[in-house]
């Protein structure tokens, strides 16, 4: 995996599967790994795994053929599910906000040239309604943040709720 000179650290993802981690964390890592394999098997060009974008790491990157050429895409995969406690939800909202803001701020700066951010959340429908509402507010604020950037730094944001 590391011999192809793709950015990131695919082995780092596998190294997170260690005893003692909460079961839901391990389930999320496994789901993310399966999603990456599915992308590859589906013919997508995965160009990096656990790639550093500014001070944050994106789950993986793609090179997607479009009508006008190849588009570099950031993909953040979420597997948060079920009924989330208020404290845990507050923690996850803060984490998601920091992650996504960092990706938008750095996607087209510091030598990066990503034009799209996709948040894949296939288990979205299993979330409780309060969590869905709070995470949706994060996405709306992200759109406003992106719109406030200079035009040459804006990216397309796609939320895939499965």
mmCIF file with all atom_site columns, C-alpha atoms in Angstrom:
data_model
loop_
_atom_site.group_PDB
_atom_site.id
_atom_site.type_symbol
_atom_site.label_atom_id
_atom_site.label_alt_id
_atom_site.label_comp_id
_atom_site.label_asym_id
_atom_site.label_entity_id
_atom_site.label_seq_id
_atom_site.pdbx_PDB_ins_code
_atom_site.Cartn_x
_atom_site.Cartn_y
_atom_site.Cartn_z
_atom_site.occupancy
_atom_site.B_iso_or_equiv
_atom_site.pdbx_formal_charge
_atom_site.auth_seq_id
_atom_site.auth_comp_id
_atom_site.auth_asym_id
_atom_site.auth_atom_id
_atom_site.pdbx_PDB_model_num
ATOM 1   C CA . UNK A 1 1   ? 0.000   0.000  0.000   1.00 0.00 ? 1   UNK A CA 1
ATOM 2   C CA . UNK A 1 2   ? 2.728   2.474  0.902   1.00 0.00 ? 2   UNK A CA 1
ATOM 3   C CA . UNK A 1 3   ? 4.835   1.569  -2.155  1.00 0.00 ? 3   UNK A CA 1
ATOM 4   C CA . UNK A 1 4   ? 2.511   3.395  -4.562  1.00 0.00 ? 4   UNK A CA 1
ATOM 5   C CA . UNK A 1 5   ? 3.637   6.815  -3.272  1.00 0.00 ? 5   UNK A CA 1
ATOM 6   C CA . UNK A 1 6   ? 0.041   7.871  -2.597  1.00 0.00 ? 6   UNK A CA 1
ATOM 7   C CA . UNK A 1 7   ? -0.294  10.444 0.180   1.00 0.00 ? 7   UNK A CA 1
ATOM 8   C CA . UNK A 1 8   ? -1.417  9.373  3.597   1.00 0.00 ? 8   UNK A CA 1
ATOM 9   C CA . UNK A 1 9   ? -1.019  6.330  5.762   1.00 0.00 ? 9   UNK A CA 1
ATOM 10  C CA . UNK A 1 10  ? -3.309  3.395  5.003   1.00 0.00 ? 10  UNK A CA 1
ATOM 11  C CA . UNK A 1 11  ? -1.499  1.246  7.562   1.00 0.00 ? 11  UNK A CA 1
ATOM 12  C CA . UNK A 1 12  ? -2.349  3.878  10.195  1.00 0.00 ? 12  UNK A CA 1
ATOM 13  C CA . UNK A 1 13  ? -6.021  3.124  9.675   1.00 0.00 ? 13  UNK A CA 1
ATOM 14  C CA . UNK A 1 14  ? -5.491  -0.610 10.231  1.00 0.00 ? 14  UNK A CA 1
ATOM 15  C CA . UNK A 1 15  ? -3.312  0.128  13.268  1.00 0.00 ? 15  UNK A CA 1
ATOM 16  C CA . UNK A 1 16  ? -6.330  1.716  14.976  1.00 0.00 ? 16  UNK A CA 1
ATOM 17  C CA . UNK A 1 17  ? -7.954  -1.725 15.274  1.00 0.00 ? 17  UNK A CA 1
ATOM 18  C CA . UNK A 1 18  ? -6.514  -2.514 18.679  1.00 0.00 ? 18  UNK A CA 1
ATOM 19  C CA . UNK A 1 19  ? -7.992  -4.218 21.743  1.00 0.00 ? 19  UNK A CA 1
ATOM 20  C CA . UNK A 1 20  ? -9.407  -1.882 24.354  1.00 0.00 ? 20  UNK A CA 1
ATOM 21  C CA . UNK A 1 21  ? -10.976 0.608  21.950  1.00 0.00 ? 21  UNK A CA 1
ATOM 22  C CA . UNK A 1 22  ? -14.760 1.057  22.323  1.00 0.00 ? 22  UNK A CA 1
ATOM 23  C CA . UNK A 1 23  ? -16.718 -1.368 20.105  1.00 0.00 ? 23  UNK A CA 1
ATOM 24  C CA . UNK A 1 24  ? -18.463 1.475  18.252  1.00 0.00 ? 24  UNK A CA 1
ATOM 25  C CA . UNK A 1 25  ? -15.066 2.997  17.376  1.00 0.00 ? 25  UNK A CA 1
ATOM 26  C CA . UNK A 1 26  ? -13.797 -0.319 16.025  1.00 0.00 ? 26  UNK A CA 1
ATOM 27  C CA . UNK A 1 27  ? -17.031 -0.809 14.071  1.00 0.00 ? 27  UNK A CA 1
ATOM 28  C CA . UNK A 1 28  ? -16.584 2.644  12.512  1.00 0.00 ? 28  UNK A CA 1
ATOM 29  C CA . UNK A 1 29  ? -12.981 1.925  11.486  1.00 0.00 ? 29  UNK A CA 1
ATOM 30  C CA . UNK A 1 30  ? -14.020 -1.384 9.914   1.00 0.00 ? 30  UNK A CA 1
ATOM 31  C CA . UNK A 1 31  ? -16.901 0.328  8.064   1.00 0.00 ? 31  UNK A CA 1
ATOM 32  C CA . UNK A 1 32  ? -14.516 3.002  6.772   1.00 0.00 ? 32  UNK A CA 1
ATOM 33  C CA . UNK A 1 33  ? -12.058 0.349  5.556   1.00 0.00 ? 33  UNK A CA 1
ATOM 34  C CA . UNK A 1 34  ? -14.858 -1.510 3.786   1.00 0.00 ? 34  UNK A CA 1
ATOM 35  C CA . UNK A 1 35  ? -15.989 1.739  2.136   1.00 0.00 ? 35  UNK A CA 1
ATOM 36  C CA . UNK A 1 36  ? -12.484 2.360  0.774   1.00 0.00 ? 36  UNK A CA 1
ATOM 37  C CA . UNK A 1 37  ? -12.303 -1.208 -0.560  1.00 0.00 ? 37  UNK A CA 1
ATOM 38  C CA . UNK A 1 38  ? -15.754 -0.749 -2.113  1.00 0.00 ? 38  UNK A CA 1
ATOM 39  C CA . UNK A 1 39  ? -14.592 2.445  -3.852  1.00 0.00 ? 39  UNK A CA 1
ATOM 40  C CA . UNK A 1 40  ? -11.593 0.616  -5.326  1.00 0.00 ? 40  UNK A CA 1
ATOM 41  C CA . UNK A 1 41  ? -13.661 -2.402 -6.383  1.00 0.00 ? 41  UNK A CA 1
ATOM 42  C CA . UNK A 1 42  ? -16.185 -0.016 -7.946  1.00 0.00 ? 42  UNK A CA 1
ATOM 43  C CA . UNK A 1 43  ? -13.493 1.448  -10.174 1.00 0.00 ? 43  UNK A CA 1
ATOM 44  C CA . UNK A 1 44  ? -12.828 4.667  -8.268  1.00 0.00 ? 44  UNK A CA 1
ATOM 45  C CA . UNK A 1 45  ? -9.275  5.944  -8.171  1.00 0.00 ? 45  UNK A CA 1
ATOM 46  C CA . UNK A 1 46  ? -8.435  6.173  -4.455  1.00 0.00 ? 46  UNK A CA 1
ATOM 47  C CA . UNK A 1 47  ? -5.398  8.442  -4.346  1.00 0.00 ? 47  UNK A CA 1
ATOM 48  C CA . UNK A 1 48  ? -4.740  8.544  -0.603  1.00 0.00 ? 48  UNK A CA 1
ATOM 49  C CA . UNK A 1 49  ? -5.877  7.238  2.776   1.00 0.00 ? 49  UNK A CA 1
ATOM 50  C CA . UNK A 1 50  ? -5.659  9.215  6.030   1.00 0.00 ? 50  UNK A CA 1
ATOM 51  C CA . UNK A 1 51  ? -4.247  12.220 4.153   1.00 0.00 ? 51  UNK A CA 1
ATOM 52  C CA . UNK A 1 52  ? -3.097  15.301 6.065   1.00 0.00 ? 52  UNK A CA 1
ATOM 53  C CA . UNK A 1 53  ? -5.042  18.419 5.016   1.00 0.00 ? 53  UNK A CA 1
ATOM 54  C CA . UNK A 1 54  ? -3.832  21.328 7.101   1.00 0.00 ? 54  UNK A CA 1
ATOM 55  C CA . UNK A 1 55  ? -3.852  20.130 10.717  1.00 0.00 ? 55  UNK A CA 1
ATOM 56  C CA . UNK A 1 56  ? -6.561  17.499 10.123  1.00 0.00 ? 56  UNK A CA 1
ATOM 57  C CA . UNK A 1 57  ? -6.555  14.106 8.400   1.00 0.00 ? 57  UNK A CA 1
ATOM 58  C CA . UNK A 1 58  ? -9.191  13.310 5.782   1.00 0.00 ? 58  UNK A CA 1
ATOM 59  C CA . UNK A 1 59  ? -10.282 9.672  5.573   1.00 0.00 ? 59  UNK A CA 1
ATOM 60  C CA . UNK A 1 60  ? -9.420  9.284  1.894   1.00 0.00 ? 60  UNK A CA 1
ATOM 61  C CA . UNK A 1 61  ? -9.044  11.106 -1.403  1.00 0.00 ? 61  UNK A CA 1
ATOM 62  C CA . UNK A 1 62  ? -10.232 10.306 -4.910  1.00 0.00 ? 62  UNK A CA 1
ATOM 63  C CA . UNK A 1 63  ? -9.363  11.374 -8.440  1.00 0.00 ? 63  UNK A CA 1
ATOM 64  C CA . UNK A 1 64  ? -12.712 11.538 -10.259 1.00 0.00 ? 64  UNK A CA 1
ATOM 65  C CA . UNK A 1 65  ? -13.031 11.920 -14.023 1.00 0.00 ? 65  UNK A CA 1
ATOM 66  C CA . UNK A 1 66  ? -15.408 14.739 -14.998 1.00 0.00 ? 66  UNK A CA 1
ATOM 67  C CA . UNK A 1 67  ? -16.419 16.215 -18.346 1.00 0.00 ? 67  UNK A CA 1
ATOM 68  C CA . UNK A 1 68  ? -13.664 18.821 -17.979 1.00 0.00 ? 68  UNK A CA 1
ATOM 69  C CA . UNK A 1 69  ? -10.865 16.641 -16.605 1.00 0.00 ? 69  UNK A CA 1
ATOM 70  C CA . UNK A 1 70  ? -9.864  15.004 -13.350 1.00 0.00 ? 70  UNK A CA 1
ATOM 71  C CA . UNK A 1 71  ? -11.226 16.411 -10.088 1.00 0.00 ? 71  UNK A CA 1
ATOM 72  C CA . UNK A 1 72  ? -9.420  15.786 -6.795  1.00 0.00 ? 72  UNK A CA 1
ATOM 73  C CA . UNK A 1 73  ? -11.970 14.967 -4.080  1.00 0.00 ? 73  UNK A CA 1
ATOM 74  C CA . UNK A 1 74  ? -11.749 14.793 -0.280  1.00 0.00 ? 74  UNK A CA 1
ATOM 75  C CA . UNK A 1 75  ? -13.918 12.132 1.385   1.00 0.00 ? 75  UNK A CA 1
ATOM 76  C CA . UNK A 1 76  ? -14.776 12.099 5.089   1.00 0.00 ? 76  UNK A CA 1
ATOM 77  C CA . UNK A 1 77  ? -16.555 8.920  6.199   1.00 0.00 ? 77  UNK A CA 1
ATOM 78  C CA . UNK A 1 78  ? -18.768 8.926  9.288   1.00 0.00 ? 78  UNK A CA 1
ATOM 79  C CA . UNK A 1 79  ? -20.236 5.918  11.034  1.00 0.00 ? 79  UNK A CA 1
ATOM 80  C CA . UNK A 1 80  ? -21.739 7.554  14.108  1.00 0.00 ? 80  UNK A CA 1
ATOM 81  C CA . UNK A 1 81  ? -25.026 5.776  14.721  1.00 0.00 ? 81  UNK A CA 1
ATOM 82  C CA . UNK A 1 82  ? -27.979 5.386  17.055  1.00 0.00 ? 82  UNK A CA 1
ATOM 83  C CA . UNK A 1 83  ? -29.080 7.460  20.007  1.00 0.00 ? 83  UNK A CA 1
ATOM 84  C CA . UNK A 1 84  ? -26.209 9.657  21.123  1.00 0.00 ? 84  UNK A CA 1
ATOM 85  C CA . UNK A 1 85  ? -26.090 11.116 24.634  1.00 0.00 ? 85  UNK A CA 1
ATOM 86  C CA . UNK A 1 86  ? -26.080 14.911 24.993  1.00 0.00 ? 86  UNK A CA 1
ATOM 87  C CA . UNK A 1 87  ? -22.467 15.026 26.206  1.00 0.00 ? 87  UNK A CA 1
ATOM 88  C CA . UNK A 1 88  ? -21.244 12.698 23.470  1.00 0.00 ? 88  UNK A CA 1
ATOM 89  C CA . UNK A 1 89  ? -23.257 14.611 20.854  1.00 0.00 ? 89  UNK A CA 1
ATOM 90  C CA . UNK A 1 90  ? -21.715 17.916 21.987  1.00 0.00 ? 90  UNK A CA 1
ATOM 91  C CA . UNK A 1 91  ? -18.269 16.332 21.699  1.00 0.00 ? 91  UNK A CA 1
ATOM 92  C CA . UNK A 1 92  ? -18.997 14.941 18.208  1.00 0.00 ? 92  UNK A CA 1
ATOM 93  C CA . UNK A 1 93  ? -20.485 18.234 16.976  1.00 0.00 ? 93  UNK A CA 1
ATOM 94  C CA . UNK A 1 94  ? -17.319 20.059 18.054  1.00 0.00 ? 94  UNK A CA 1
ATOM 95  C CA . UNK A 1 95  ? -15.130 17.389 16.446  1.00 0.00 ? 95  UNK A CA 1
ATOM 96  C CA . UNK A 1 96  ? -17.095 17.403 13.181  1.00 0.00 ? 96  UNK A CA 1
ATOM 97  C CA . UNK A 1 97  ? -17.089 21.207 13.031  1.00 0.00 ? 97  UNK A CA 1
ATOM 98  C CA . UNK A 1 98  ? -13.310 21.388 13.517  1.00 0.00 ? 98  UNK A CA 1
ATOM 99  C CA . UNK A 1 99  ? -12.674 18.624 10.976  1.00 0.00 ? 99  UNK A CA 1
ATOM 100 C CA . UNK A 1 100 ? -14.888 19.988 8.220   1.00 0.00 ? 100 UNK A CA 1
ATOM 101 C CA . UNK A 1 101 ? -13.845 23.615 8.752   1.00 0.00 ? 101 UNK A CA 1
ATOM 102 C CA . UNK A 1 102 ? -10.205 22.536 8.497   1.00 0.00 ? 102 UNK A CA 1
ATOM 103 C CA . UNK A 1 103 ? -10.873 20.688 5.248   1.00 0.00 ? 103 UNK A CA 1
ATOM 104 C CA . UNK A 1 104 ? -12.746 23.616 3.673   1.00 0.00 ? 104 UNK A CA 1
ATOM 105 C CA . UNK A 1 105 ? -10.110 26.115 4.802   1.00 0.00 ? 105 UNK A CA 1
ATOM 106 C CA . UNK A 1 106 ? -7.209  24.045 3.438   1.00 0.00 ? 106 UNK A CA 1
ATOM 107 C CA . UNK A 1 107 ? -8.667  22.221 0.421   1.00 0.00 ? 107 UNK A CA 1
ATOM 108 C CA . UNK A 1 108 ? -7.386  24.832 -2.025  1.00 0.00 ? 108 UNK A CA 1
ATOM 109 C CA . UNK A 1 109 ? -4.456  26.331 -0.180  1.00 0.00 ? 109 UNK A CA 1
ATOM 110 C CA . UNK A 1 110 ? -0.981  25.356 1.007   1.00 0.00 ? 110 UNK A CA 1
ATOM 111 C CA . UNK A 1 111 ? -0.329  23.463 -2.237  1.00 0.00 ? 111 UNK A CA 1
ATOM 112 C CA . UNK A 1 112 ? -3.613  21.516 -2.107  1.00 0.00 ? 112 UNK A CA 1
ATOM 113 C CA . UNK A 1 113 ? -5.993  21.609 -5.060  1.00 0.00 ? 113 UNK A CA 1
ATOM 114 C CA . UNK A 1 114 ? -9.082  19.681 -3.965  1.00 0.00 ? 114 UNK A CA 1
ATOM 115 C CA . UNK A 1 115 ? -12.304 20.943 -5.513  1.00 0.00 ? 115 UNK A CA 1
ATOM 116 C CA . UNK A 1 116 ? -14.905 18.879 -3.680  1.00 0.00 ? 116 UNK A CA 1
ATOM 117 C CA . UNK A 1 117 ? -15.548 17.612 -0.165  1.00 0.00 ? 117 UNK A CA 1
ATOM 118 C CA . UNK A 1 118 ? -17.866 14.628 0.210   1.00 0.00 ? 118 UNK A CA 1
ATOM 119 C CA . UNK A 1 119 ? -19.112 13.608 3.648   1.00 0.00 ? 119 UNK A CA 1
ATOM 120 C CA . UNK A 1 120 ? -20.325 9.999  3.409   1.00 0.00 ? 120 UNK A CA 1
ATOM 121 C CA . UNK A 1 121 ? -22.631 9.020  6.254   1.00 0.00 ? 121 UNK A CA 1
ATOM 122 C CA . UNK A 1 122 ? -24.385 5.790  5.227   1.00 0.00 ? 122 UNK A CA 1
ATOM 123 C CA . UNK A 1 123 ? -25.846 5.137  8.695   1.00 0.00 ? 123 UNK A CA 1
ATOM 124 C CA . UNK A 1 124 ? -27.396 8.637  8.927   1.00 0.00 ? 124 UNK A CA 1
ATOM 125 C CA . UNK A 1 125 ? -30.921 7.189  9.058   1.00 0.00 ? 125 UNK A CA 1
ATOM 126 C CA . UNK A 1 126 ? -30.093 5.348  12.313  1.00 0.00 ? 126 UNK A CA 1
ATOM 127 C CA . UNK A 1 127 ? -29.289 8.580  14.183  1.00 0.00 ? 127 UNK A CA 1
ATOM 128 C CA . UNK A 1 128 ? -31.739 10.067 16.665  1.00 0.00 ? 128 UNK A CA 1
ATOM 129 C CA . UNK A 1 129 ? -33.550 13.207 15.516  1.00 0.00 ? 129 UNK A CA 1
ATOM 130 C CA . UNK A 1 130 ? -31.719 15.580 17.878  1.00 0.00 ? 130 UNK A CA 1
ATOM 131 C CA . UNK A 1 131 ? -28.333 14.387 16.585  1.00 0.00 ? 131 UNK A CA 1
ATOM 132 C CA . UNK A 1 132 ? -29.503 14.723 12.981  1.00 0.00 ? 132 UNK A CA 1
ATOM 133 C CA . UNK A 1 133 ? -30.589 18.280 13.702  1.00 0.00 ? 133 UNK A CA 1
ATOM 134 C CA . UNK A 1 134 ? -27.325 19.265 15.346  1.00 0.00 ? 134 UNK A CA 1
ATOM 135 C CA . UNK A 1 135 ? -25.166 17.710 12.597  1.00 0.00 ? 135 UNK A CA 1
ATOM 136 C CA . UNK A 1 136 ? -27.331 19.369 9.934   1.00 0.00 ? 136 UNK A CA 1
ATOM 137 C CA . UNK A 1 137 ? -26.584 22.741 11.562  1.00 0.00 ? 137 UNK A CA 1
ATOM 138 C CA . UNK A 1 138 ? -22.860 21.927 11.267  1.00 0.00 ? 138 UNK A CA 1
ATOM 139 C CA . UNK A 1 139 ? -23.347 21.335 7.525   1.00 0.00 ? 139 UNK A CA 1
ATOM 140 C CA . UNK A 1 140 ? -25.242 24.612 7.108   1.00 0.00 ? 140 UNK A CA 1
ATOM 141 C CA . UNK A 1 141 ? -22.535 26.561 8.933   1.00 0.00 ? 141 UNK A CA 1
ATOM 142 C CA . UNK A 1 142 ? -19.932 24.850 6.732   1.00 0.00 ? 142 UNK A CA 1
ATOM 143 C CA . UNK A 1 143 ? -21.738 26.053 3.607   1.00 0.00 ? 143 UNK A CA 1
ATOM 144 C CA . UNK A 1 144 ? -21.672 29.624 4.963   1.00 0.00 ? 144 UNK A CA 1
ATOM 145 C CA . UNK A 1 145 ? -17.967 29.346 5.807   1.00 0.00 ? 145 UNK A CA 1
ATOM 146 C CA . UNK A 1 146 ? -17.208 28.064 2.312   1.00 0.00 ? 146 UNK A CA 1
ATOM 147 C CA . UNK A 1 147 ? -19.269 30.870 0.712   1.00 0.00 ? 147 UNK A CA 1
ATOM 148 C CA . UNK A 1 148 ? -17.261 33.458 2.671   1.00 0.00 ? 148 UNK A CA 1
ATOM 149 C CA . UNK A 1 149 ? -13.982 32.273 1.135   1.00 0.00 ? 149 UNK A CA 1
ATOM 150 C CA . UNK A 1 150 ? -12.552 34.046 -1.912  1.00 0.00 ? 150 UNK A CA 1
ATOM 151 C CA . UNK A 1 151 ? -14.076 32.481 -5.070  1.00 0.00 ? 151 UNK A CA 1
ATOM 152 C CA . UNK A 1 152 ? -10.817 30.818 -6.084  1.00 0.00 ? 152 UNK A CA 1
ATOM 153 C CA . UNK A 1 153 ? -10.711 28.911 -2.769  1.00 0.00 ? 153 UNK A CA 1
ATOM 154 C CA . UNK A 1 154 ? -14.325 27.732 -2.627  1.00 0.00 ? 154 UNK A CA 1
ATOM 155 C CA . UNK A 1 155 ? -15.131 24.056 -3.067  1.00 0.00 ? 155 UNK A CA 1
ATOM 156 C CA . UNK A 1 156 ? -18.228 21.982 -3.735  1.00 0.00 ? 156 UNK A CA 1
ATOM 157 C CA . UNK A 1 157 ? -19.605 20.349 -0.591  1.00 0.00 ? 157 UNK A CA 1
ATOM 158 C CA . UNK A 1 158 ? -21.693 17.199 -0.874  1.00 0.00 ? 158 UNK A CA 1
ATOM 159 C CA . UNK A 1 159 ? -23.351 15.508 2.088   1.00 0.00 ? 159 UNK A CA 1
ATOM 160 C CA . UNK A 1 160 ? -24.200 11.883 1.267   1.00 0.00 ? 160 UNK A CA 1
ATOM 161 C CA . UNK A 1 161 ? -26.591 10.642 3.937   1.00 0.00 ? 161 UNK A CA 1
ATOM 162 C CA . UNK A 1 162 ? -26.732 7.144  2.470   1.00 0.00 ? 162 UNK A CA 1
#
